Each structure stands twice: as C-alpha cells, then as structure tokens.
Amino acid sequence: MYRKWGFRLLIVFFGLWLLLDLGSHLGADIFWFQEVGYLQVFLLRVLTRGILWVVVAGVTAAYLLLNLALAQRLKYSPSLKIEEVRREEAELTSELTNFLSPSYPRRNETRRLPPQRFKKLRLRGLLPLTLVLSLLIGLMLVHYGQIALFYWHSPVDRGILPIPALFRPETIWQLLKQIVSQVWYLSLIGGVAIAILIYPQFLLTAIAILFSPIFAFILFQHWPKVLQYFHPTSFNSTDPLFGRDISFYIFSLPVWELLELWLMGLCLYGFVAVTLIYLLSADSLSQGIFPGFSSQQQRHLFGMGGLLMLVVALSYWQSRYELVYSSRGVSYGASYTDVTAQLPAYTFLGVVAVAIAFYLLWRTFFWKPKSQYRPLGFYGLGIYLLLVVAADVVLPTVVQYLIVQPNELQREQPYIQRTIALTRQAFDLEAIDAKGFNPQGTLTEADIQKNDLTIRNIRLWDQRPLLETNRQLQQIRPYYRFPDADIDRYTLKTDVTSRQPLASQKLPQPKQEAIEPTERQQVLIAARELDYNAVPQEAQTWVNRHLIYTHGFGFTVSPVNTVGPGGLPEYFVKDISDDSSALKTSSKAIRESIPIGQPRIYYGEIANTYVMTGTRVRELDYPSGSDNVYNSYDGLGGVEIGSAWRRWLFAMHLKDWQMALTQDFLPETKLLLRRNVKQRIQAIAPFLKFDSDPYLVAAVANQDFPSNPSYLYWIIDAYTTSDRYPYSDTGNDGINYIRNSVKVVVDAYNGSVNFYIADSSDPIIATWSRIFPQMFKPLSTMPVNLRSHTRYPVDFFKIQSERLMTYHMTDPQVFYNREDQWQIPNEIYGSEPRPVEPYYLITSLPTAPVVGAASGREEFILLLPYTPRQRTNLIAWLAARSDGVNYGKLLLYTFPKERLVYGPEQIEARINQDPVISQQISLWNRQGSKAIQGNLLVIPIEQSLLYVEPIYLEAAQNSLPTLVRVVVAYENRIVMAQTLEQALQAIFKPEVVPAPAIIRPFEEVAPPG
C-alpha cells in the first residue's frame, strides 16, 4: 500500500515539476520577447506549435488506442483456440482409428472450420509472418526515433528543417542495410521483435502511446512550413514538367510530405499492430496453429487496410512531383527515365492504390459475412506488391540501361537544359553580367598614380595576423578578447588619410588636384569583448560571472595598408584611455570621422552568459592602471526582475537558484538574456538562415533610442533558403534556393534588434512579411549611416560562386562533357596551401559603369578568381558590388582562353621558386621564427591585373606577427620589397629594365623579435 501511494506521489511530483518547468520557460520567453518588441511573433509561433501538438498527438492516440481496443475485443479467446487444437487432435485420432478399425464410426469426418473464417495458418507460415511484422514495427521505431532524436539534439530555435526521409520502400531498404552493418542495431530491433511476440498486448499498446508524442514532436518542429502553407506567395514562374507555380513546391509540397510522414506511420503501425494481435491471440504460436481471421476481424482489417492504401496512394501521387528532385541521370531533377518510365509508373500505382482502397472501404461499410469474394482483398494486396516491384524498380532500370545509356546525351539534353536554367534562377546567377576582360599588360606609373585610391586601399593586413597582434597589444587584460576582425570602409577626413599609406616610405606626389574633404578608407575593425572563461579559475564566482563581469569595452580600427614602427599595424582607434573619451584615437579628425559614443559592448559574438545589471554590486567597466573603473548599466535592454515572483520565475527557467536567494538585487535590477547576437536573432527569427560573420559598425544611428546614444551596432546578413526548388541542384550544402533577403541590425549596448528587407522581390520573405507584418521594415528605413556600411555577404557569395563553377556552362553538350568546369584556386597561406577566400577591395571595376557617378569611380567590391579544373591559369573572376544603387550587382569577367593569364597558384610558384625570395624565407624560418605568406590578392587596375602578397614574420616564442615584406607581381616581373611603394617603384619606374623578372634587393633590416 505504501509503495502504491509513494508511486502516486512520485507521479504527481513529476507532473507538477514538469508543469512548473514548462510554465517558467513560457513566462520567461514572454517577458524576453516583450522586451525586444517581438511578442506577437512568439505568440503566433507558440499557438501554431500548440495546435500541431494537440492535433497530431490527439489523433494518433485516439486512432491507435481505439483500434487496439477493438482488436482486443475481437481477438480469439484462449478457450476457442484450445478447442480448435482439440478438434485437430480428434481428427488425427479418428483417422488413426479408422486405419486400424474401418468399422469404427466416423463422427468427426465432416467437421470443418466455420465458413466465415479465413484460411488458417500452420506454424511454418505463422511464425515467419509474425516475425516479419514485428521486425517492421522495430524498423518504424528506429526510423521515427532517429528523426525525433535528431530534432531533440538540434538547436532549440532552429526553424527551417529539411523534410526527413519518408517511410517508403527505399527507406526500409536503407534501414536494413544499416542494421546489417551495425550489430547493436540488429540486436535492438531483434529484441523488440521477440519481445512483441512474447508480450504483444502490453508492448503494442506501449508503442502506440510512444508514437503519439514522437509524431507530435516531429511535426511540431516544422511549424514554419505550416505557416508558409497558409500564406503562400507566387513565384510567377512554373516548373517545366508539371507546369505548377514554383510556390507549390516551396510552400505546399513540404506540408503534404509531412502529412504523409505522419499518416504513413500512423496507418501502417495501426494495421500491423492489429494484425499481430489477431495472429498472436490465444497463444497461437505455442499451439502451433492460427484458425484464420474471423468475419469481424476481416472487416476490421479491411477498414484499416483501406485507410493505409489511401496513404499509399497519396505517397505515390506526391512521388510524381518529387521527381523534380531526382538524382538519377547526369543532371539534377527529372531525367528521361524519370519522365518516360518512373512518372507513368507512379501514376499507375497511385491509381491502383486508390482503387484498392475504395474496394476495401466499400467492403467494410457494406459487409457481407458470407461473401465468397472476400479473400480477393488479401490477394489483391499481394498482387499490388508485385506490381510495385515491377513498375517502380524493374521498368525504370530497364529503360535506363537499355534506352538511355546508349544515347545518353541525346535523351538527356532537354532535361540538362532544365537543370541549368532553374539552378541559375534559384541562385540568382541569371542576374550576373558577364563581360570579357583581356589584360593588356600596359600598366604604367601614370596609371598607378591615376588609381591612387585603389593603391592606398590594397589590403596588406589579413584578419589572422591583425587579430594575433591585437591579442598581444590591445586585449589589456586576460578577460578581454578579440573574437574577429571585419573588413569595412569608412569615410575619413582627408587631413589624416592624405598622409602616405606606409610610414616607412613616401610615394612621389602626383599632380596637385582639388582635394576632396573626405576619402573612403578600407579598415579592419575588431570588438574588444569580454570572455568570462579567461577569468582566473579562483575568481569564477557567481557574483563575478553574473554581476561584475558584464560587458566588453571598445574596439580597434586599423587601416588595412599602413605599417607602423617595427612592422606592426597602425591604429586609428585603440587602447582604453582614462579621460571621458574612453578610447584613444590617432587624431581629432579620426574622432570626428569614426564615432566612439558608448563603447560598452553588452551584446556581442562571445557574450554567452546572462548578467544582471542595476544591482548593489558595481559592474567592472574597464581597467585603469592598477585600479578598475566601475559603472552601472543605463541602457534600455534587459527584463526587470526586481519583484520576488519574477526572480523565482527566471531562477526556475535558468536553473539558477542563487538568483532567488541573493540580497544584491534592487527594484530596478534587470536581467540581460541571449546576449550573443547570433543566438539573439536566431531566437526571434529561426526561420531565417544567418551569416556566419556578424560585423561591427561604428555609426551615428540612434533611431530607436535618441535619448540614450549608442554608436556601436552589429550587422548580420540573413538568408531565405529552401531545398524544394524544382530542378535546382542542391550541391553539398543541402539547399537549392537562396536569397540575401534581410539585413539585421543589433544595438551592441541596448540590445535592440531590427530586421530590414534587402530583397523585396524574394517570394519567401514576402510570405514571412505576410505572416509577421510588424516584424520586417523596408531597407529604405535603415539609417543612412548604417546603410552605407552594408556589404555583399561572403557566405552568400561563396554559395553563388560554388554553383557558378559548373553552371556558367549554359550549353547542354558542354555541360554534359564538363569540358569547361572551373575551380577555386589554391594559395599558400603560412606554409600550407588552401583555397582562395573571397576578399573585399576598394577599386574601380574595368568597363563597369557606376550608376549616378562618373565611370571608373572606386567602389567597395568582393572578388573571387577562378581557374579551369586541373589547370592553374586564371580563367575568370567574379565581383560583387556593395555601394549605393549598385548594391547586389554581380559581374563576371572572363579571360581569353587563347593566352596565359597567371593564376594565384602560378604566382605562388614563382614566388617560392625565386632563389632570392625563397632563400630569404628559408633564412627567416631557421632563426627561431616563422615566415607567413599572407593572402595573395589579384587586383584589377585599368585593363591589367596586379598581384600583391604580404609576408609576415612571427617569432616562435611570442605570436606577434609583423609585416616584413610585400611581394608584387605584374606580367613577367616580380618584386619583394620592404614596402608596397618600393615594390611598385621597382616595377613601374620610368626606365626600362631589360631583365625579364626583377628581384630588387633592398637594405636588409633586422626583423623585430
């Protein structure tokens, strides 16, 4: 008795704890979303998830449990089963008696099974059938369990998930191969199957109860697809196979696939479980005989089989549309075999499945106990399985091998054309403006001076060495860290930028012209964030973690092309000063050009702890000599937790009970949650895919908090993606549609988040705008000072450039032969080869007119070169524009194939093969230091290409990289010098140098360190 009451109390306690936990999560999220201004978004998401959970779990539980309960009523009782066995024993005894004594009365000679029963099964047929059905249930558990576990271990706010593999014959085949290759899988499924045969009633009911939350959890995770289904936006473009608008594949088909995933598991398990209950009733295995399905059992199975066949028909009908994602053939999408063999097969099998379903359901509703045609339903299912194998497997295989492969190009040509056209459309490659570019090799010193702004913005500092230097010189304290350095451009006062790019040398002055008041300068900006993990272990207390170490402080700004004393980078903004300005700037003009404002960073890339502000404990602001300066947060971010019930609510939510017990809180205390900018925006908009690199911007743009100025913002690019675009190649990243549709701005001090639509032509973002009308703003409403810092995102550019390597080929025959395949070249970085990364430049694009400005004006662009596959000469390069009305435009420059244009690998080979350069690099590598070859930049100037590579020196004992040399290559000349200016003078000096390649030795300076 005590044990029973204890068990009940345990259940009640567990239920109460679960209710409180869910309530605390819901309450905390409501307060947080209210703080950031997106409560409507959260409530609609919760409502959609709640409806999905209740409907799916409720329907699943009701359907399975009611059918299992009905099967328990209709199954054979043990006494009936024993009577059947006794009858057989009596028949056997009678036959033996007649054999021994022919005059013995034959009383049992005519006794047979009642006519309403189906054919009985002996043990040799019963055991394999029940074992196969039990194994099928085990496979279903593994399949749906794997999906649920994958979602369980996925990020909590991950929204757009791919449709999992549907439970179809090909999935079952893959599961069987997986089981064979992994013994523990085989043991698990075999154990489940044997346990079901031993304890069918308990286990089949338990599995039915288990499937209810599993199905609900799986569909619960796909709430974005359900919302999109009810708010579709037309693409105004149709697929070439069925003529359906693309929106059907993006918004409707995924929901029907989810419906199939659920209903197939529901109906198949219900049918198999009920069949097993009947087959195993009254210890049929131990008795060695199953007397056959009774009339009521048959009617029950007919009804469930009819529903199952309707789901099978739905599956085949959807498979027709899924042919546009077929990987059969030489290109992505429906191929010749798919269209001529697979499509008719799916249509035929779907129609036959509907016919069988209607027959079974008709027989169920109009049941005739003594019908002689009833076995036709069971035989029809067996014939249908044979048709599935013949039409779905044999026929397409025969067509592929006997008809397509002997004439593959001719058969597949129209389908290759479809793949090319729709892949280019899905990745916006059709918008690329392709131009020919033939480097003339006529660059002169006058051209260099004419493109002075381009020269002054050639990047000599890569992110990696600058970050290493920042960590040595600018971290100030161990708990500060620079997680990243970002390329950007700022408009600076000319009294600063007009000085020469390199401190060690001066360029000859060009002819005096009218000097503009400002000039654009490419810089590297890095945030000095607080990394609590770097606090000494002894000081990692709860108070320090959540009340004192609350924020980072300041940032550094370095010009990309200037070098200070000792080969170290120069800084426009650096250090932490003691005066009211907080950060040091190199000049008054820099302070006027780059707003410092509020330098405290409460929201950043590595801010992964929650903190409480406005407490009795002072927050560490920044170190000052041997002392520290303290501050109290006065920003508008955070959730007020001054009241006791709110403290307990968030303590339950965060599992941090010291929040509820501490005496340091005040009525105005605030809790700052989700301070990592990636996690912050992902929690608000999990249906978007975000760029991997948020970048910091210092700008005057206080549109949200004019009374509380903060000039530091994070800008993050967001993408709408899909894997459902017809005929579009998914490649290696699993998506076949992408648009850079949204720019997200996060205030680094106040934590405000704003979403701006950057591509209003994208139907997916239009759909989300209809779902959440208050969430997205037009890009025109973004403050001008922030809009001037938007840039073409690297992640988006990489995806497009990867597809372009193949899909620049628009001729089907060329595509089929892959005769013009491109690749991304390698470069030497450090001492190891690696693919060239896209890089930003300020330069003027050849033959690229600038709208609204004079032709040839320098602009901020993103570049990536290409080489032919298995060759190293340059074949093309792709440029993305980022300024003003030209934002988002792509230009592809193709080089002539009949002449050699040096590629990065060829230039790297020339650098490392040159006796003077290689000797110097080898000498540095033997003196307790390491030479690092930086990014090789291919820079277009006029109608020529200039190659620039910095070389850094890093001591083995102290990672403080210094810039020691600059290598410049042009045509057949190559120079290594101490400065960029010296290298350019050596190549473009007025007198003609007869040597085909120049190596200009300069006075050696002992490297620092």
Short mmCIF file of N, CA and C in Angstrom, two decimals, residues 395-476:
data_model
loop_
_atom_site.label_atom_id
_atom_site.label_comp_id
_atom_site.label_asym_id
_atom_site.label_seq_id
_atom_site.Cartn_x
_atom_site.Cartn_y
_atom_site.Cartn_z
N LEU A 395 11.04 -1.71 -64.30
CA LEU A 395 10.82 -0.93 -65.51
C LEU A 395 11.79 0.24 -65.64
N PRO A 396 11.96 1.11 -64.63
CA PRO A 396 12.93 2.21 -64.77
C PRO A 396 14.36 1.73 -64.99
N THR A 397 14.74 0.63 -64.34
CA THR A 397 16.09 0.11 -64.52
C THR A 397 16.32 -0.35 -65.95
N VAL A 398 15.33 -1.02 -66.53
CA VAL A 398 15.44 -1.48 -67.92
C VAL A 398 15.54 -0.29 -68.86
N VAL A 399 14.71 0.71 -68.66
CA VAL A 399 14.75 1.90 -69.53
C VAL A 399 16.08 2.61 -69.42
N GLN A 400 16.61 2.73 -68.20
CA GLN A 400 17.86 3.45 -68.00
C GLN A 400 19.03 2.74 -68.70
N TYR A 401 19.09 1.44 -68.57
CA TYR A 401 20.25 0.71 -69.11
C TYR A 401 20.12 0.38 -70.59
N LEU A 402 18.92 0.17 -71.09
CA LEU A 402 18.76 -0.26 -72.48
C LEU A 402 18.42 0.88 -73.43
N ILE A 403 17.81 1.93 -72.94
CA ILE A 403 17.38 3.01 -73.82
C ILE A 403 18.21 4.28 -73.62
N VAL A 404 18.44 4.65 -72.35
CA VAL A 404 19.09 5.93 -72.09
C VAL A 404 20.61 5.86 -72.26
N GLN A 405 21.25 4.93 -71.60
CA GLN A 405 22.71 4.92 -71.58
C GLN A 405 23.35 4.82 -72.97
N PRO A 406 22.80 4.04 -73.90
CA PRO A 406 23.43 4.03 -75.24
C PRO A 406 23.32 5.36 -75.98
N ASN A 407 22.36 6.21 -75.63
CA ASN A 407 22.17 7.51 -76.31
C ASN A 407 21.94 8.59 -75.25
N GLU A 408 22.84 8.66 -74.26
CA GLU A 408 22.57 9.46 -73.07
C GLU A 408 22.47 10.95 -73.39
N LEU A 409 23.39 11.50 -74.14
CA LEU A 409 23.35 12.93 -74.43
C LEU A 409 22.08 13.31 -75.16
N GLN A 410 21.73 12.54 -76.16
CA GLN A 410 20.53 12.84 -76.93
C GLN A 410 19.27 12.76 -76.07
N ARG A 411 19.18 11.73 -75.22
CA ARG A 411 18.00 11.54 -74.39
C ARG A 411 17.91 12.60 -73.28
N GLU A 412 19.06 12.94 -72.70
CA GLU A 412 19.04 13.80 -71.52
C GLU A 412 19.16 15.29 -71.84
N GLN A 413 19.42 15.66 -73.06
CA GLN A 413 19.71 17.06 -73.39
C GLN A 413 18.62 18.03 -72.93
N PRO A 414 17.34 17.79 -73.21
CA PRO A 414 16.33 18.76 -72.74
C PRO A 414 16.25 18.86 -71.22
N TYR A 415 16.55 17.75 -70.53
CA TYR A 415 16.48 17.76 -69.08
C TYR A 415 17.71 18.45 -68.48
N ILE A 416 18.86 18.33 -69.14
CA ILE A 416 20.04 19.09 -68.72
C ILE A 416 19.76 20.58 -68.83
N GLN A 417 19.10 20.97 -69.92
CA GLN A 417 18.78 22.38 -70.12
C GLN A 417 17.87 22.90 -69.00
N ARG A 418 16.94 22.07 -68.56
CA ARG A 418 16.07 22.47 -67.45
C ARG A 418 16.89 22.68 -66.17
N THR A 419 17.78 21.76 -65.88
CA THR A 419 18.59 21.88 -64.67
C THR A 419 19.43 23.14 -64.69
N ILE A 420 20.06 23.41 -65.82
CA ILE A 420 20.89 24.62 -65.93
C ILE A 420 20.05 25.87 -65.70
N ALA A 421 18.91 25.95 -66.37
CA ALA A 421 18.08 27.16 -66.31
C ALA A 421 17.55 27.39 -64.89
N LEU A 422 17.04 26.34 -64.25
CA LEU A 422 16.41 26.55 -62.96
C LEU A 422 17.43 26.67 -61.82
N THR A 423 18.61 26.05 -61.96
CA THR A 423 19.65 26.25 -60.96
C THR A 423 20.16 27.69 -61.01
N ARG A 424 20.38 28.20 -62.18
CA ARG A 424 20.80 29.60 -62.32
C ARG A 424 19.73 30.55 -61.79
N GLN A 425 18.49 30.18 -61.99
CA GLN A 425 17.40 31.02 -61.50
C GLN A 425 17.32 30.97 -59.98
N ALA A 426 17.49 29.79 -59.39
CA ALA A 426 17.35 29.64 -57.94
C ALA A 426 18.47 30.32 -57.18
N PHE A 427 19.66 30.38 -57.74
CA PHE A 427 20.79 31.02 -57.06
C PHE A 427 21.08 32.42 -57.60
N ASP A 428 20.15 32.95 -58.38
CA ASP A 428 20.25 34.31 -58.91
C ASP A 428 21.49 34.49 -59.77
N LEU A 429 21.89 33.42 -60.46
CA LEU A 429 23.05 33.52 -61.34
C LEU A 429 22.69 34.17 -62.67
N GLU A 430 21.40 34.19 -62.98
CA GLU A 430 20.99 34.83 -64.23
C GLU A 430 21.22 36.33 -64.20
N ALA A 431 21.29 36.90 -62.99
CA ALA A 431 21.49 38.34 -62.87
C ALA A 431 22.95 38.74 -63.06
N ILE A 432 23.84 37.77 -63.20
CA ILE A 432 25.26 38.09 -63.36
C ILE A 432 25.49 38.70 -64.75
N ASP A 433 26.17 39.81 -64.75
CA ASP A 433 26.52 40.49 -66.01
C ASP A 433 27.91 40.00 -66.43
N ALA A 434 27.96 39.16 -67.45
CA ALA A 434 29.23 38.58 -67.91
C ALA A 434 29.90 39.50 -68.92
N LYS A 435 31.19 39.70 -68.73
CA LYS A 435 31.98 40.56 -69.62
C LYS A 435 33.32 39.89 -69.91
N GLY A 436 33.84 40.19 -71.06
CA GLY A 436 35.18 39.73 -71.38
C GLY A 436 36.22 40.70 -70.84
N PHE A 437 37.34 40.16 -70.40
CA PHE A 437 38.42 41.00 -69.85
C PHE A 437 39.74 40.44 -70.35
N ASN A 438 40.44 41.24 -71.14
CA ASN A 438 41.70 40.81 -71.72
C ASN A 438 42.82 41.70 -71.19
N PRO A 439 43.55 41.26 -70.15
CA PRO A 439 44.62 42.09 -69.60
C PRO A 439 45.65 42.44 -70.67
N GLN A 440 45.91 43.74 -70.79
CA GLN A 440 46.79 44.21 -71.86
C GLN A 440 48.25 44.26 -71.46
N GLY A 441 48.50 44.31 -70.14
CA GLY A 441 49.90 44.40 -69.72
C GLY A 441 50.53 45.73 -70.06
N THR A 442 49.73 46.79 -70.08
CA THR A 442 50.24 48.12 -70.45
C THR A 442 50.19 49.09 -69.28
N LEU A 443 50.14 48.57 -68.06
CA LEU A 443 50.05 49.42 -66.89
C LEU A 443 51.33 50.22 -66.72
N THR A 444 51.18 51.52 -66.44
CA THR A 444 52.33 52.41 -66.30
C THR A 444 52.30 53.09 -64.94
N GLU A 445 53.36 53.81 -64.65
CA GLU A 445 53.42 54.55 -63.40
C GLU A 445 52.32 55.61 -63.35
N ALA A 446 51.98 56.16 -64.49
CA ALA A 446 50.90 57.16 -64.54
C ALA A 446 49.57 56.51 -64.18
N ASP A 447 49.35 55.29 -64.63
CA ASP A 447 48.13 54.58 -64.26
C ASP A 447 48.08 54.30 -62.76
N ILE A 448 49.22 53.98 -62.20
CA ILE A 448 49.27 53.74 -60.76
C ILE A 448 48.89 55.01 -60.01
N GLN A 449 49.42 56.14 -60.43
CA GLN A 449 49.08 57.40 -59.79
C GLN A 449 47.62 57.78 -60.02
N LYS A 450 47.11 57.47 -61.20
CA LYS A 450 45.72 57.77 -61.51
C LYS A 450 44.78 56.96 -60.61
N ASN A 451 45.17 55.75 -60.26
CA ASN A 451 44.38 54.89 -59.38
C ASN A 451 44.93 54.90 -57.96
N ASP A 452 45.27 56.09 -57.52
CA ASP A 452 45.92 56.23 -56.22
C ASP A 452 45.05 55.71 -55.09
N LEU A 453 43.72 55.92 -55.15
CA LEU A 453 42.84 55.46 -54.08
C LEU A 453 42.83 53.93 -54.01
N THR A 454 42.85 53.27 -55.15
CA THR A 454 42.93 51.81 -55.17
C THR A 454 44.24 51.33 -54.54
N ILE A 455 45.34 51.96 -54.90
CA ILE A 455 46.64 51.57 -54.37
C ILE A 455 46.67 51.76 -52.86
N ARG A 456 46.12 52.88 -52.38
CA ARG A 456 46.16 53.17 -50.95
C ARG A 456 45.24 52.26 -50.14
N ASN A 457 44.38 51.51 -50.82
CA ASN A 457 43.47 50.60 -50.11
C ASN A 457 43.79 49.13 -50.37
N ILE A 458 44.95 48.84 -50.95
CA ILE A 458 45.36 47.44 -51.09
C ILE A 458 45.60 46.86 -49.70
N ARG A 459 44.93 45.78 -49.41
CA ARG A 459 44.99 45.22 -48.06
C ARG A 459 46.30 44.45 -47.85
N LEU A 460 47.10 44.96 -46.92
CA LEU A 460 48.34 44.29 -46.54
C LEU A 460 48.18 43.52 -45.23
N TRP A 461 47.14 43.84 -44.48
CA TRP A 461 46.91 43.16 -43.20
C TRP A 461 45.71 42.21 -43.35
N ASP A 462 45.97 40.92 -43.17
CA ASP A 462 44.90 39.93 -43.14
C ASP A 462 44.29 39.88 -41.74
N GLN A 463 43.11 39.29 -41.66
CA GLN A 463 42.46 39.24 -40.35
C GLN A 463 43.27 38.46 -39.33
N ARG A 464 43.86 37.35 -39.75
CA ARG A 464 44.55 36.49 -38.79
C ARG A 464 45.74 37.18 -38.13
N PRO A 465 46.70 37.74 -38.86
CA PRO A 465 47.82 38.39 -38.17
C PRO A 465 47.40 39.62 -37.38
N LEU A 466 46.38 40.35 -37.88
CA LEU A 466 45.92 41.51 -37.12
C LEU A 466 45.31 41.08 -35.79
N LEU A 467 44.53 40.00 -35.81
CA LEU A 467 43.94 39.52 -34.56
C LEU A 467 45.02 39.06 -33.59
N GLU A 468 46.04 38.37 -34.09
CA GLU A 468 47.12 37.94 -33.22
C GLU A 468 47.82 39.14 -32.60
N THR A 469 48.02 40.19 -33.39
CA THR A 469 48.66 41.39 -32.87
C THR A 469 47.75 42.09 -31.87
N ASN A 470 46.45 42.17 -32.19
CA ASN A 470 45.50 42.77 -31.26
C ASN A 470 45.51 42.05 -29.92
N ARG A 471 45.58 40.74 -29.96
CA ARG A 471 45.54 39.98 -28.72
C ARG A 471 46.78 40.22 -27.87
N GLN A 472 47.87 40.57 -28.52
CA GLN A 472 49.10 40.87 -27.78
C GLN A 472 49.12 42.31 -27.27
N LEU A 473 48.64 43.22 -28.10
CA LEU A 473 48.81 44.65 -27.79
C LEU A 473 47.57 45.34 -27.26
N GLN A 474 46.37 44.81 -27.58
CA GLN A 474 45.16 45.57 -27.30
C GLN A 474 44.16 44.86 -26.37
N GLN A 475 44.46 43.65 -25.94
CA GLN A 475 43.50 42.99 -25.06
C GLN A 475 43.50 43.57 -23.65
N ILE A 476 44.58 44.23 -23.26
CA ILE A 476 44.70 44.95 -22.00
C ILE A 476 44.69 44.00 -20.80
#
